Coordinates of C-alpha atoms and ligand atoms in Angstrom, one line a residue:
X1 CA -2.8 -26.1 29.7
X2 CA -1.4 -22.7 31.2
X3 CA 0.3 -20.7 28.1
X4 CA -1.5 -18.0 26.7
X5 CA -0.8 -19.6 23.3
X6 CA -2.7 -22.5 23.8
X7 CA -5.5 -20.2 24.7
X8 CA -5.2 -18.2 21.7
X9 CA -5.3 -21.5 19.9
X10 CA -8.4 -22.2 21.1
X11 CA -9.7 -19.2 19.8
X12 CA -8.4 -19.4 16.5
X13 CA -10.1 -22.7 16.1
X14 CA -13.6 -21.3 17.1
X15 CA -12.8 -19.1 14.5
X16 CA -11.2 -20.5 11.7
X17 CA -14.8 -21.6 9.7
X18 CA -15.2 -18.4 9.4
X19 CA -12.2 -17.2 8.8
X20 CA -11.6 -20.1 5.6
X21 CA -14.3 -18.3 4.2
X22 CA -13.5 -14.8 4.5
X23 CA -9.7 -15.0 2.9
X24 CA -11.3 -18.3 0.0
X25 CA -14.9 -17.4 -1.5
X26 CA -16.3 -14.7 -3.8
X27 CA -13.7 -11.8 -3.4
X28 CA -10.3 -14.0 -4.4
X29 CA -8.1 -10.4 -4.8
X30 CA -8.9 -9.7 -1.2
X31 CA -5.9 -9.9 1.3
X32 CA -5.4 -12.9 3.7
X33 CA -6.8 -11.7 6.8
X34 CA -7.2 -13.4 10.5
X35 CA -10.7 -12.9 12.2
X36 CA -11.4 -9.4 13.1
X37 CA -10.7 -8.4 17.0
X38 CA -11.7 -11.9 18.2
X39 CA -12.6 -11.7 21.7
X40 CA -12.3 -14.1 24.7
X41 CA -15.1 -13.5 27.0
X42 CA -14.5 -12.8 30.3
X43 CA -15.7 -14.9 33.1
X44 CA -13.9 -18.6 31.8
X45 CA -13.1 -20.6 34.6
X46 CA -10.4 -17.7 36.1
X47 CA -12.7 -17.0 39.5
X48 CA -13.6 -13.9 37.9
X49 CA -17.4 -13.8 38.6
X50 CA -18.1 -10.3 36.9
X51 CA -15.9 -9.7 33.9
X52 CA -13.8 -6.7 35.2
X53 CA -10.7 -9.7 36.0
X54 CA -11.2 -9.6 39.5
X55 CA -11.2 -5.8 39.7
X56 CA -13.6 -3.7 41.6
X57 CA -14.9 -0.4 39.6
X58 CA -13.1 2.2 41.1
X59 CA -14.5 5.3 38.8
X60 CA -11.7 7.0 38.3
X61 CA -11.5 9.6 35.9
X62 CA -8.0 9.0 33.5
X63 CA -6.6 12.0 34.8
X64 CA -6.3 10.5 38.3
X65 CA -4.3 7.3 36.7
X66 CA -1.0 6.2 37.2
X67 CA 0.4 4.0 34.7
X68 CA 3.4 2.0 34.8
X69 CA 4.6 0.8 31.4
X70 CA 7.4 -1.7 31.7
X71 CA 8.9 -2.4 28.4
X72 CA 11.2 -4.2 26.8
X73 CA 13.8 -2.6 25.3
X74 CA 13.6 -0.3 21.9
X75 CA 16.4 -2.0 19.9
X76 CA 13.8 -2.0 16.7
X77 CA 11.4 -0.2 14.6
X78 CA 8.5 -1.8 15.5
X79 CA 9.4 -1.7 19.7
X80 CA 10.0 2.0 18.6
X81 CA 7.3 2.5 17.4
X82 CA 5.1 0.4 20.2
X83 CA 6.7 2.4 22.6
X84 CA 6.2 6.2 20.7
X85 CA 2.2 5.1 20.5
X86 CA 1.8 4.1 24.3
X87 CA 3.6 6.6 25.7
X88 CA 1.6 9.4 23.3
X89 CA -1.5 8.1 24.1
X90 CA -1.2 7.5 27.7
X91 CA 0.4 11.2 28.2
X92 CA -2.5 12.6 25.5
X93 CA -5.5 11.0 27.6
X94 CA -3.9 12.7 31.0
X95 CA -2.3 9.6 32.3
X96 CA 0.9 9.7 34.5
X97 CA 3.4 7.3 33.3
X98 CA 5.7 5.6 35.2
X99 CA 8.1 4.3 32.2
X100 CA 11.0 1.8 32.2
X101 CA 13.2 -0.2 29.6
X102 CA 14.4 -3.3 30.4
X103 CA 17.6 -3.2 27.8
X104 CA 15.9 -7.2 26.6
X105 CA 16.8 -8.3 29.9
X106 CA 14.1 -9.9 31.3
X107 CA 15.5 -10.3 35.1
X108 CA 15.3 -6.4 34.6
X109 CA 12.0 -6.1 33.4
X110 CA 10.7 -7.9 36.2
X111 CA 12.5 -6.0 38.6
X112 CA 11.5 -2.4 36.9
X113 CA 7.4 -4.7 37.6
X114 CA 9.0 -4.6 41.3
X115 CA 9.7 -1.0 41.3
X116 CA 6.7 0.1 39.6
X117 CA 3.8 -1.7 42.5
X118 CA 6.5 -0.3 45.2
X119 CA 5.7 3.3 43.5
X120 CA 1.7 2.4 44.1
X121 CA 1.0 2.9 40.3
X122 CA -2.8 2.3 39.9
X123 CA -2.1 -0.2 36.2
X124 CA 0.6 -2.0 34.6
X125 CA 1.1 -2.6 30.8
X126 CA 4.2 -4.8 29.5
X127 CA 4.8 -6.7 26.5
X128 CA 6.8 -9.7 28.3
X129 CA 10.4 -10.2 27.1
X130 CA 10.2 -13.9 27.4
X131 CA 7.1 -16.3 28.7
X132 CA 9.2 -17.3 31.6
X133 CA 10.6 -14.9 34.5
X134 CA 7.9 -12.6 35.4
X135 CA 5.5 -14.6 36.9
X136 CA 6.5 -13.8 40.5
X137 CA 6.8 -10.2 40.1
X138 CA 3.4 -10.3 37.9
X139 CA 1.8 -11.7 40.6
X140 CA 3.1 -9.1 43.7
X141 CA 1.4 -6.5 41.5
X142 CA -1.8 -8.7 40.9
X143 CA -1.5 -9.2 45.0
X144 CA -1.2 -5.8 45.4
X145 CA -4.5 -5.2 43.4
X146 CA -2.7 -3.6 40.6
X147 CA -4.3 -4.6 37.1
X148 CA -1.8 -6.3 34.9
X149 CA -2.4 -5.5 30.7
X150 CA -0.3 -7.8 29.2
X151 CA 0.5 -6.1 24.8
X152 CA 1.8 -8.0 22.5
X153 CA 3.2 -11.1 23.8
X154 CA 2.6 -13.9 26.1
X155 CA 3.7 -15.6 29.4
X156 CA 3.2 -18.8 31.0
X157 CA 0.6 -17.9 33.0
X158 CA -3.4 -17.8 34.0
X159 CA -5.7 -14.7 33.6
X160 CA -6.7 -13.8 37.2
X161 CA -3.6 -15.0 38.8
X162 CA -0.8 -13.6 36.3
X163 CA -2.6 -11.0 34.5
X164 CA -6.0 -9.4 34.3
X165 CA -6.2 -9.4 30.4
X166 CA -3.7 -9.9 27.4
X167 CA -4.2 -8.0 24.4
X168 CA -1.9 -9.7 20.9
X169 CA -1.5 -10.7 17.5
X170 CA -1.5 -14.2 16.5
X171 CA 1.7 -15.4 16.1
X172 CA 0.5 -19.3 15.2
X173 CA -1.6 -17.5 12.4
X174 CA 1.7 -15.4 11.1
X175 CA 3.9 -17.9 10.5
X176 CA 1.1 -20.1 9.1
X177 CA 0.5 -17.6 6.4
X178 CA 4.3 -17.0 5.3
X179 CA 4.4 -21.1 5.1
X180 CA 1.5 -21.2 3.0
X181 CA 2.6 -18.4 0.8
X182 CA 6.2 -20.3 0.2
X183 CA 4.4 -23.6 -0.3
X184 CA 2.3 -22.4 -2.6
X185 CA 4.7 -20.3 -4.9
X186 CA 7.6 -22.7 -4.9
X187 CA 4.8 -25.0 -6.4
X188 CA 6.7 -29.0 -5.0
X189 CA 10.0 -27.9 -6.4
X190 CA 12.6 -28.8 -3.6
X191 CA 13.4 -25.8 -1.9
X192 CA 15.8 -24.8 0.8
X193 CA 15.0 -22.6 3.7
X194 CA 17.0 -20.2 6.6
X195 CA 15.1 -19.3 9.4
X196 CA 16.3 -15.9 11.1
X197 CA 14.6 -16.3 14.9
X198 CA 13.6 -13.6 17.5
X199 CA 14.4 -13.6 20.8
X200 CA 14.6 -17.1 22.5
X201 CA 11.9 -17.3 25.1
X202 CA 9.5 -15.2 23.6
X203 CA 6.0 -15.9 22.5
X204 CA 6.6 -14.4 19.2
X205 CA 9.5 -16.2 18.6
X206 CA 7.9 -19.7 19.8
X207 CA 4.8 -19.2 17.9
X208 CA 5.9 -18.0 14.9
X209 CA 8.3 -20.6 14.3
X210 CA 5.6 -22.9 15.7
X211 CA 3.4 -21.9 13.0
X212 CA 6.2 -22.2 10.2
X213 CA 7.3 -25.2 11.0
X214 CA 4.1 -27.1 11.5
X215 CA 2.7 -25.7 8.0
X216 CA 5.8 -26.9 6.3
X217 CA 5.9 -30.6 7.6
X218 CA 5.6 -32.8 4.9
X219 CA 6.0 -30.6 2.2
X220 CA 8.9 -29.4 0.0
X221 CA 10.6 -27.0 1.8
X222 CA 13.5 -28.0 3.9
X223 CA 15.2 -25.8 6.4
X224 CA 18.8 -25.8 6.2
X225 CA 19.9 -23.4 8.7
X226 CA 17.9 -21.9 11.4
X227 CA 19.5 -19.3 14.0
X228 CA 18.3 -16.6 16.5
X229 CA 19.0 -12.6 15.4
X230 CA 17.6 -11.1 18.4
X231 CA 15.0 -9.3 16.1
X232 CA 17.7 -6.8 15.5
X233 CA 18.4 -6.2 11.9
X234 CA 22.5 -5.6 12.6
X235 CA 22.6 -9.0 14.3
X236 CA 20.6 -10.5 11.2
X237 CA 22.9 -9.3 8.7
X238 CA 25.6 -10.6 10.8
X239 CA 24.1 -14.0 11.5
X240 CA 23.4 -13.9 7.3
X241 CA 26.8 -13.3 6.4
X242 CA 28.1 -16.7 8.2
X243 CA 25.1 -18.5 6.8
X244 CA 25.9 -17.1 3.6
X245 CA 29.4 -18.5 3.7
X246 CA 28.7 -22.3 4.7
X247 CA 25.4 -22.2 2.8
X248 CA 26.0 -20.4 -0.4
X249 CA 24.4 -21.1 -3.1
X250 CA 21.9 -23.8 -1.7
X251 CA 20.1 -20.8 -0.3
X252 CA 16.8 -20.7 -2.0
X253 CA 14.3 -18.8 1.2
X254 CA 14.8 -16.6 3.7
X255 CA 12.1 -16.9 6.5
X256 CA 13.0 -13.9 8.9
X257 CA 10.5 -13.6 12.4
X258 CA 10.8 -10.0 11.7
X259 CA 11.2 -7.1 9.1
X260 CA 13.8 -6.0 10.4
X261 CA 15.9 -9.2 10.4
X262 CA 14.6 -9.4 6.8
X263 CA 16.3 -6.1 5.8
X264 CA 19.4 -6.7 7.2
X265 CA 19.3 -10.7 5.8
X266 CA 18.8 -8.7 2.2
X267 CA 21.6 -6.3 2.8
X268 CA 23.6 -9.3 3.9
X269 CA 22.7 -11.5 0.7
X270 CA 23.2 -8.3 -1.9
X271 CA 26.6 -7.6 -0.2
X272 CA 27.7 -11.5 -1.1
X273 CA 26.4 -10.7 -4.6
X274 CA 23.1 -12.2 -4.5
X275 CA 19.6 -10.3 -5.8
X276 CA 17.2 -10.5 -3.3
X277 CA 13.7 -11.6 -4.5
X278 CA 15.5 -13.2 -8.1
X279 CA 18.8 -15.4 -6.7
X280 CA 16.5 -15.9 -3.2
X281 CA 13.0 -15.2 -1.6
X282 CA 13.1 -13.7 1.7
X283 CA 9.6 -13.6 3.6
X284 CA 8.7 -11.6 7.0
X285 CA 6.0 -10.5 9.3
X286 CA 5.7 -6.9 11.3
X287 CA 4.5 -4.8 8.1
X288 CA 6.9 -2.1 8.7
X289 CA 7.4 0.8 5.5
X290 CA 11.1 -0.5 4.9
X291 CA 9.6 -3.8 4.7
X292 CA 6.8 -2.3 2.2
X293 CA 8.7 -0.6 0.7
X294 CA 11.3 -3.4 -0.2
X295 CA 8.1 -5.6 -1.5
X296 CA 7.6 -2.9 -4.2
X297 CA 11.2 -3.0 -5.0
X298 CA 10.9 -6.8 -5.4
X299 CA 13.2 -7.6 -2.9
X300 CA 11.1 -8.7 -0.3
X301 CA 8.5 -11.5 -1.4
X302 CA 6.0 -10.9 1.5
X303 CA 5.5 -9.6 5.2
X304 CA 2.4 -10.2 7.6
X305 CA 1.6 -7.0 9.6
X306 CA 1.4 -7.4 13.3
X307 CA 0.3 -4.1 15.3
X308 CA 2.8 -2.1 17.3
X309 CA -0.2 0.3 18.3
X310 CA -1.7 -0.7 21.4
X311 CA -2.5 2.5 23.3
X312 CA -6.0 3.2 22.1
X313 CA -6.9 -0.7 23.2
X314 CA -5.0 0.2 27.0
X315 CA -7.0 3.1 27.3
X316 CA -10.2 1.7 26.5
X317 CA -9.4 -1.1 28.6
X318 CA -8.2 1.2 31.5
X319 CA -12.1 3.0 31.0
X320 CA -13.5 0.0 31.0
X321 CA -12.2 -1.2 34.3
X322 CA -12.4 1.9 35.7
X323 CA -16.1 2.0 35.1
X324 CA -16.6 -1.8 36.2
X325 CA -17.6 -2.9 33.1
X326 CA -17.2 -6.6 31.9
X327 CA -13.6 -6.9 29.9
X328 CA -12.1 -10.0 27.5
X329 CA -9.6 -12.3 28.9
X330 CA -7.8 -12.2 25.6
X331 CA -8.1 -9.5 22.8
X332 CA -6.3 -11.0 19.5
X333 CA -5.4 -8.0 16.5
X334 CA -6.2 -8.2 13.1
X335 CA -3.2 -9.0 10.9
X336 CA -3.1 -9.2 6.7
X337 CA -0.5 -10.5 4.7
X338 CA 1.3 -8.1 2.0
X339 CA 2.5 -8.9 -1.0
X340 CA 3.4 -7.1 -4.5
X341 CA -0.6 -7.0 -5.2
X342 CA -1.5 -4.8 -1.6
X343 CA 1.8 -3.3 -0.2
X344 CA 1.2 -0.2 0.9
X345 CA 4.2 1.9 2.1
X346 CA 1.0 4.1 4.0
X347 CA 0.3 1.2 6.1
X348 CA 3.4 0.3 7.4
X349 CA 4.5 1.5 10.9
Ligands
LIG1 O1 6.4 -9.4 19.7 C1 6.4 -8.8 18.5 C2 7.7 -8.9 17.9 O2 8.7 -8.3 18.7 C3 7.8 -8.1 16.6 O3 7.6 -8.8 15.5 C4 9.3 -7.7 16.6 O4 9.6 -6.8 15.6 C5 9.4 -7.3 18.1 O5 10.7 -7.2 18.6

């Protein structure tokens, strides 16, 4: 069992007594929340005898660092925003940065990897495009001794061999909660769904839809069209217009991987006529402040928030290796889902 996911999985379970209780006794108003920071420890069956990921303390002070941060591409708010944090937090603490965008091409991404250990950059922080196609260049730069910090999403992979540490929300848990939510409020009526997708190959994307679709097995929601946007709100409203027009009025959910999708499946579904949040529910997960702000205009039901902000976490974990000290395997963030009873335009990104 390689994927990341299936590790996270595992942790989830371990957690998940306590987490029933947290989000079902005493305090009923208090927002559904996943387990707090859970932690992987280090040292689980990856060959890494003292906790650092295979990586001797080197005592480096921060301003000696290179950093090479490989991402993506920036073609939405929250990847803007992922990118604004790392990049000001790496520059504030005194790092050099070594940054590329891989323009969602992942045969790029991997290449800009390439370019990055050829440079002799002391760290490498990506959020994986897909869980497929970086595993070779991953590994030249875990050859070349070069810690790998894998934000935000997964690959198919092993800690030790692949990366030295992964630090990301829980997708599973994400699309579990927007499932829930819709079961619950559409109370056994039958009730048709439209999935808007992420990218194809990408944990988020897999595990979200994972998550979904498992929660709503069985029960009365049936999905009636289901197609990848990219997680790019212009392709969503696109993709919404055409579902709009073979789908009509037997539209009764939207389920969108992302805010961003969302918005642009809402201006897509206004601009045939149709009131979000009245005529049809749409649901999301990133807890952006468009997508706040559209739950207190009642026309977005819900959103889960999932952390763009991983730059304090890369620096302690930087520190940490620096100094030899043990580090997790895995690091999963804390998410909450938002409705009209907690949104909070202030917490969005
Ligand atoms: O991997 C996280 C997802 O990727 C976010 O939900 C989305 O907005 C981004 O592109």
């Amino acid at each position: 069992m390689k994927r990341l996911t299936a590790l996270l999985l595992v942790l989830v379970m371990a957690f998940s007594m306590t987490a029933c209780k947290k989000n079902t006794n005493e305090d009923t108003n208090a927002p559904d929340t996943n387990p707090e920071s859970t932690q992987a420890p280090a040292n689980e069956g990856n060959g890494d005898t003292d906790g650092t990921g295979g990586n001797e303390a080197q005592g480096r002070s921060l301003e000696e660092l290179t950093v090479g941060f490989a991402q993506m591409d920036n073609t939405n708010s929250w990847r803007i925003a992922e990118t604004n944090d790392m990049l000001a937090k790496l520059e504030a603490a005194g790092i050099e940065v070594v940054y590329a965008d891989a323009g969602a091409d992942t045969a790029k991404q991997a290449s800009d990897i390439e370019d990055m250990v050829a440079q002799g950059v002391d760290y490498i922080v990506l959020p994986p495009q897909e869980e497929d196609g970086l595993q070779g260049a991953l590994q030249a730069a875990m050859g070349a001794g070069i810690p790998v910090i894998l934000i935000d999403r997964g690959v198919n992979g092993e800690v030790g061999k692949d990366y030295t540490t992964a630090i990301m929300s829980d997708f599973i848990w994400e699309g579990q909660q927007v499932a829930n939510r819709l079961i619950e409020i559409t109370a056994g009526d039958p009730t048709n769904v439209v999935i808007l997708q992420g990218t194809q190959g990408a944990t988020a994307t897999i595990d979200r839809q994972t998550g979904f679709m498992d929660a709503i097995d069985g029960s009365n929601l049936t999905v009636i069209a289901d197609q990848t946007a990219n997680f790019v709100m212009s392709d969503a409203q696109a993709v919404m217009e055409n579902i709009i027009q073979a789908q009509g009025d037997k539209i009764d959910i939207v389920y969108a991987h992302n805010d961003d999708m969302a918005i642009g499946a809402i201006a897509a579904l206004k601009a045939a006529g149709y009131k979000p949040g009245e005529d049809v529910i749409v649901a999301s997960v990133d807890g952006s402040k468009a997508a706040m702000e559209a739950i207190i205009a009642g026309e977005l039901y819900m959103t889960v928030s999932c952390s763009p902000f991983f730059g304090d976490i890369v620096i302690d974990t930087i520190t940490k290796i620096e100094a030899g000290e043990d580090i997790p395997d895995f690091i999963v963030n804390q998410d909450t889902v938002y409705d009209k009873t907690n949104a909070d335009v202030a917490k969005g990104f």
